[in-house]
PDB file of C-alpha atoms and ligand atoms in Angstrom:
ATOM      1  CA  MET A 114      53.559  61.427 166.408  1.00  0.00           C
ATOM      2  CA  ARG A 115      55.265  59.782 163.711  1.00  0.00           C
ATOM      3  CA  MET A 116      57.693  61.881 162.279  1.00  0.00           C
ATOM      4  CA  LEU A 117      59.799  61.402 159.441  1.00  0.00           C
ATOM      5  CA  LEU A 118      62.203  63.526 159.420  1.00  0.00           C
ATOM      6  CA  ILE A 119      65.097  63.478 155.458  1.00  0.00           C
ATOM      7  CA  HIS A 120      68.196  66.715 155.327  1.00  0.00           C
ATOM      8  CA  SER A 121      67.144  67.318 151.799  1.00  0.00           C
ATOM      9  CA  ASP A 122      69.913  69.675 148.942  1.00  0.00           C
ATOM     10  CA  TYR A 123      66.056  71.003 148.804  1.00  0.00           C
ATOM     11  CA  LEU A 124      61.917  71.213 149.496  1.00  0.00           C
ATOM     12  CA  GLU A 125      59.850  72.668 147.713  1.00  0.00           C
ATOM     13  CA  TYR A 126      55.840  72.318 148.081  1.00  0.00           C
ATOM     14  CA  GLU A 127      53.351  74.322 145.864  1.00  0.00           C
ATOM     15  CA  VAL A 128      49.574  74.263 147.533  1.00  0.00           C
ATOM     16  CA  LYS A 129      47.262  72.266 144.992  1.00  0.00           C
ATOM     17  CA  ASP A 130      43.461  72.114 146.352  1.00  0.00           C
ATOM     18  CA  LYS A 131      41.455  72.176 149.731  1.00  0.00           C
ATOM     19  CA  ALA A 132      42.107  67.972 151.621  1.00  0.00           C
ATOM     20  CA  LEU A 133      39.600  69.586 155.109  1.00  0.00           C
ATOM     21  CA  LYS A 134      36.694  70.725 154.517  1.00  0.00           C
ATOM     22  CA  ASN A 135      38.301  73.709 156.365  1.00  0.00           C
ATOM     23  CA  PRO A 136      41.828  73.764 155.783  1.00  0.00           C
ATOM     24  CA  GLU A 137      43.995  76.560 158.072  1.00  0.00           C
ATOM     25  CA  PRO A 138      43.856  79.818 156.403  1.00  0.00           C
ATOM     26  CA  ILE A 139      47.160  81.100 154.060  1.00  0.00           C
ATOM     27  CA  SER A 140      48.198  84.632 152.296  1.00  0.00           C
ATOM     28  CA  GLU A 141      48.685  84.155 148.553  1.00  0.00           C
ATOM     29  CA  GLU A 142      52.556  83.467 149.879  1.00  0.00           C
ATOM     30  CA  GLN A 143      51.877  80.971 151.336  1.00  0.00           C
ATOM     31  CA  LYS A 144      50.823  78.562 148.672  1.00  0.00           C
ATOM     32  CA  LYS A 145      54.074  78.384 147.675  1.00  0.00           C
ATOM     33  CA  GLY A 146      57.428  77.207 149.739  1.00  0.00           C
ATOM     34  CA  ARG A 147      60.786  76.469 149.244  1.00  0.00           C
ATOM     35  CA  LEU A 148      64.068  75.720 151.545  1.00  0.00           C
ATOM     36  CA  ASP A 149      67.553  74.406 150.829  1.00  0.00           C
ATOM     37  CA  GLU A 150      69.759  73.238 152.489  1.00  0.00           C
ATOM     38  CA  VAL A 151      66.678  71.748 155.048  1.00  0.00           C
ATOM     39  CA  LEU A 152      65.689  69.326 157.312  1.00  0.00           C
ATOM     40  CA  ALA A 153      62.147  68.129 155.948  1.00  0.00           C
ATOM     41  CA  VAL A 154      59.929  66.845 158.805  1.00  0.00           C
ATOM     42  CA  PHE A 155      56.758  65.118 157.616  1.00  0.00           C
ATOM     43  CA  ILE A 156      54.669  65.099 160.476  1.00  0.00           C
ATOM     44  CA  SER A 157      51.525  62.458 161.283  1.00  0.00           C
ATOM     45  CA  VAL A 158      50.337  63.548 164.949  1.00  0.00           C
ATOM     46  CA  GLU A 159      48.131  61.262 166.226  1.00  0.00           C
ATOM     47  CA  LYS A 160      45.075  60.408 168.224  1.00  0.00           C
ATOM     48  CA  VAL A 161      47.737  59.292 171.221  1.00  0.00           C
ATOM     49  CA  ASP A 162      49.230  62.481 171.479  1.00  0.00           C
ATOM     50  CA  GLU A 163      45.541  64.218 172.046  1.00  0.00           C
ATOM     51  CA  SER A 164      46.309  64.018 175.663  1.00  0.00           C
ATOM     52  CA  ASN A 165      48.896  66.166 176.070  1.00  0.00           C
ATOM     53  CA  PRO A 166      49.969  67.874 172.893  1.00  0.00           C
ATOM     54  CA  ASP A 167      52.109  69.798 174.687  1.00  0.00           C
ATOM     55  CA  GLU A 168      54.217  67.603 176.513  1.00  0.00           C
ATOM     56  CA  VAL A 169      54.863  65.623 172.437  1.00  0.00           C
ATOM     57  CA  VAL A 170      55.235  68.918 170.928  1.00  0.00           C
ATOM     58  CA  GLU A 171      58.080  69.127 173.598  1.00  0.00           C
ATOM     59  CA  LYS A 172      58.919  65.214 172.617  1.00  0.00           C
ATOM     60  CA  ALA A 173      59.233  66.636 169.288  1.00  0.00           C
ATOM     61  CA  VAL A 174      61.555  69.529 168.996  1.00  0.00           C
ATOM     62  CA  LYS A 175      64.273  67.705 171.318  1.00  0.00           C
ATOM     63  CA  GLU A 176      64.109  64.772 168.781  1.00  0.00           C
ATOM     64  CA  ILE A 177      63.621  66.477 165.330  1.00  0.00           C
ATOM     65  CA  LYS A 178      67.330  69.657 167.321  1.00  0.00           C
ATOM     66  CA  ASP A 179      68.680  66.141 168.173  1.00  0.00           C
ATOM     67  CA  VAL A 180      68.411  64.671 164.626  1.00  0.00           C
ATOM     68  CA  ALA A 181      69.885  68.093 163.388  1.00  0.00           C
ATOM     69  CA  GLU A 182      72.432  69.014 165.186  1.00  0.00           C
ATOM     70  CA  GLN A 183      73.780  65.514 164.238  1.00  0.00           C
ATOM     71  CA  VAL A 184      73.680  66.452 160.760  1.00  0.00           C
ATOM     72  CA  LYS A 185      74.397  70.117 160.996  1.00  0.00           C
ATOM     73  CA  ALA A 186      70.816  71.133 159.146  1.00  0.00           C
ATOM     74  CA  GLU A 187      69.692  74.831 160.658  1.00  0.00           C
ATOM     75  CA  ARG A 188      66.749  75.186 158.405  1.00  0.00           C
ATOM     76  CA  VAL A 189      63.791  72.976 159.491  1.00  0.00           C
ATOM     77  CA  PHE A 190      60.698  72.486 157.320  1.00  0.00           C
ATOM     78  CA  VAL A 191      57.872  71.453 158.589  1.00  0.00           C
ATOM     79  CA  TYR A 192      55.402  69.043 157.218  1.00  0.00           C
ATOM     80  CA  PRO A 193      51.656  68.422 157.461  1.00  0.00           C
ATOM     81  CA  PHE A 194      51.263  64.496 156.060  1.00  0.00           C
ATOM     82  CA  ALA A 195      48.726  62.654 157.014  1.00  0.00           C
ATOM     83  CA  HIS A 196      49.675  59.084 155.375  1.00  0.00           C
ATOM     84  CA  LEU A 197      51.900  57.957 159.108  1.00  0.00           C
ATOM     85  CA  SER A 198      49.844  56.375 161.099  1.00  0.00           C
ATOM     86  CA  SER A 199      46.468  54.562 160.334  1.00  0.00           C
ATOM     87  CA  GLU A 200      44.979  56.991 163.906  1.00  0.00           C
ATOM     88  CA  LEU A 201      45.789  60.712 163.579  1.00  0.00           C
ATOM     89  CA  ALA A 202      44.364  63.644 165.490  1.00  0.00           C
ATOM     90  CA  LYS A 203      41.641  65.517 165.560  1.00  0.00           C
ATOM     91  CA  PRO A 204      42.780  68.340 162.785  1.00  0.00           C
ATOM     92  CA  ASP A 205      42.112  70.872 165.456  1.00  0.00           C
ATOM     93  CA  VAL A 206      44.311  69.204 167.672  1.00  0.00           C
ATOM     94  CA  ALA A 207      47.211  68.753 165.173  1.00  0.00           C
ATOM     95  CA  LEU A 208      47.233  72.145 164.099  1.00  0.00           C
ATOM     96  CA  LYS A 209      48.012  73.847 167.052  1.00  0.00           C
ATOM     97  CA  VAL A 210      51.136  71.115 167.961  1.00  0.00           C
ATOM     98  CA  LEU A 211      52.407  71.656 164.911  1.00  0.00           C
ATOM     99  CA  GLN A 212      51.540  75.220 164.975  1.00  0.00           C
ATOM    100  CA  LYS A 213      54.086  74.709 168.466  1.00  0.00           C
ATOM    101  CA  ILE A 214      57.126  72.506 166.829  1.00  0.00           C
ATOM    102  CA  GLU A 215      56.917  75.814 164.447  1.00  0.00           C
ATOM    103  CA  GLU A 216      57.412  78.350 167.408  1.00  0.00           C
ATOM    104  CA  LYS A 217      59.493  76.237 170.004  1.00  0.00           C
ATOM    105  CA  LEU A 218      62.018  75.541 166.491  1.00  0.00           C
ATOM    106  CA  LYS A 219      62.238  79.088 165.783  1.00  0.00           C
ATOM    107  CA  GLU A 220      63.027  79.733 169.511  1.00  0.00           C
ATOM    108  CA  GLU A 221      65.713  77.355 168.979  1.00  0.00           C
ATOM    109  CA  GLY A 222      67.464  79.633 166.873  1.00  0.00           C
ATOM    110  CA  PHE A 223      65.919  76.927 163.580  1.00  0.00           C
ATOM    111  CA  GLU A 224      65.407  78.808 160.286  1.00  0.00           C
ATOM    112  CA  VAL A 225      61.766  77.663 160.612  1.00  0.00           C
ATOM    113  CA  LYS A 226      59.296  77.100 157.180  1.00  0.00           C
ATOM    114  CA  ARG A 227      55.574  75.751 157.804  1.00  0.00           C
ATOM    115  CA  ALA A 228      54.370  73.880 155.221  1.00  0.00           C
ATOM    116  CA  PRO A 229      49.959  74.785 154.812  1.00  0.00           C
ATOM    117  CA  PHE A 230      47.240  72.795 156.773  1.00  0.00           C
ATOM    118  CA  GLY A 231      44.854  70.847 155.221  1.00  0.00           C
ATOM    119  CA  TYR A 232      45.286  71.091 151.337  1.00  0.00           C
ATOM    120  CA  TYR A 233      46.938  68.150 148.029  1.00  0.00           C
ATOM    121  CA  LYS A 234      50.061  70.206 148.539  1.00  0.00           C
ATOM    122  CA  ALA A 235      52.895  69.014 145.548  1.00  0.00           C
ATOM    123  CA  PHE A 236      56.392  68.739 146.056  1.00  0.00           C
ATOM    124  CA  LYS A 237      59.873  67.793 144.799  1.00  0.00           C
ATOM    125  CA  LEU A 238      62.467  66.996 147.373  1.00  0.00           C
ATOM    126  CA  SER A 239      65.760  66.521 146.946  1.00  0.00           C
ATOM    127  CA  CYS A 240      67.805  63.878 149.445  1.00  0.00           C
ATOM    128  CA  LYS A 241      70.756  63.905 150.007  1.00  0.00           C
ATOM    129  CA  GLY A 242      71.389  59.890 150.513  1.00  0.00           C
ATOM    130  CA  HIS A 243      73.127  59.870 153.929  1.00  0.00           C
ATOM    131  CA  PRO A 244      73.838  57.183 156.084  1.00  0.00           C
ATOM    132  CA  LEU A 245      71.718  60.064 158.571  1.00  0.00           C
ATOM    133  CA  ALA A 246      70.099  61.953 155.592  1.00  0.00           C
ATOM    134  CA  GLU A 247      66.437  58.885 155.758  1.00  0.00           C
ATOM    135  CA  LEU A 248      64.947  58.758 159.999  1.00  0.00           C
ATOM    136  CA  SER A 249      62.137  58.665 161.079  1.00  0.00           C
ATOM    137  CA  ARG A 250      59.930  58.871 164.992  1.00  0.00           C
ATOM    138  CA  THR A 251      57.835  58.349 167.242  1.00  0.00           C
ATOM    139  CA  VAL A 252      56.812  60.431 170.029  1.00  0.00           C
ATOM    140  CA  VAL A 253      54.072  59.751 172.362  1.00  0.00           C
ATOM    141  CA  PRO A 254      52.653  61.264 175.656  1.00  0.00           C
ATOM    142  CA  SER A 255      53.972  59.614 179.297  1.00  0.00           C
ATOM    143  CA  GLY A 256      52.459  56.682 180.132  1.00  0.00           C
ATOM    144  CA  GLU A 257      50.512  56.006 176.890  1.00  0.00           C
ATOM    145  CA  GLU A 258      52.369  52.624 174.601  1.00  0.00           C
ATOM    146  CA  VAL A 259      53.643  53.320 171.023  1.00  0.00           C
ATOM    147  CA  SER A 260      50.994  50.767 169.436  1.00  0.00           C
TER     148      SER A 260
HETATM  149  C1  A3T B 455      46.762  64.742 151.213  1.00  0.00           C
HETATM  150  C2  A3T B 455      48.998  65.577 151.483  1.00  0.00           C
HETATM  151  O1  A3T B 455      48.318  65.296 150.970  1.00  0.00           O
HETATM  152  C3  A3T B 455      49.284  66.010 152.823  1.00  0.00           C
HETATM  153  N1  A3T B 455      50.343  65.522 152.402  1.00  0.00           N
HETATM  154  C4  A3T B 455      48.547  65.987 153.430  1.00  0.00           C
HETATM  155  O2  A3T B 455      48.699  65.144 154.251  1.00  0.00           O
HETATM  156  N2  A3T B 455      47.204  66.440 153.389  1.00  0.00           N
HETATM  157  C5  A3T B 455      47.015  66.818 154.960  1.00  0.00           C
HETATM  158  C6  A3T B 455      47.803  67.701 156.637  1.00  0.00           C
HETATM  159  O3  A3T B 455      48.050  68.638 155.681  1.00  0.00           O
HETATM  160  C7  A3T B 455      46.172  67.656 157.203  1.00  0.00           C
HETATM  161  N3  A3T B 455      46.281  66.474 158.758  1.00  0.00           N
HETATM  162  C8  A3T B 455      44.768  66.220 158.877  1.00  0.00           C
HETATM  163  N4  A3T B 455      44.774  65.868 159.772  1.00  0.00           N
HETATM  164  C9  A3T B 455      46.726  65.513 160.447  1.00  0.00           C
HETATM  165  C10 A3T B 455      47.541  65.180 161.842  1.00  0.00           C
HETATM  166  N5  A3T B 455      46.546  64.646 162.529  1.00  0.00           N
HETATM  167  N6  A3T B 455      49.001  64.863 161.563  1.00  0.00           N
HETATM  168  C11 A3T B 455      49.183  66.553 160.237  1.00  0.00           C
HETATM  169  N7  A3T B 455      48.370  66.363 159.063  1.00  0.00           N
HETATM  170  C12 A3T B 455      47.096  66.492 159.194  1.00  0.00           C
HETATM  171  O4  A3T B 455      44.925  67.427 156.615  1.00  0.00           O
HETATM  172  C13 A3T B 455      45.305  66.778 154.879  1.00  0.00           C
HETATM  173  C14 A3T B 455      44.412  66.328 154.416  1.00  0.00           C
HETATM  174  O5  A3T B 455      44.425  65.017 156.054  1.00  0.00           O
END
């Protein structure tokens, strides 16, 4: 799994079109979303993660929590982003992984939004620009190699 973490004044998105034949079903309300003072986490779930999705969820949540504590962010935006890897996991696995990350971050006490899965989306992002505002992390199941 590849993650790009951007500490932002805000992230807002608007769903434009389907990018998969069967995207995640969403309500009218989910077609737009915004969070202010947020750690935006753009995530590409990778094929290598399919060998142990639960472990990679745990590792990802630990990394996100660690960065959020360093930048003092209380909100996290989980953003499915198929552009950080050339070896993507299958959509059904990827969606489950992203849903679990959202769930576990909420259990950790964060306010969390997750952008809809399987769509083209317009988005606006305001990066804060401090030294820890732009970070990347890679997590893989134990025993797997980071490519
Ligand atoms: C397109 C661009 O504007 C938008 N931002 C987009 O990326 N849309 C992606 C993700 O929402 C999701 N998706 C599919 N597979 C994956 C995966 N392995 N990991 C993460 N997301 C995935 O399916 C869409 C098409 O790949």
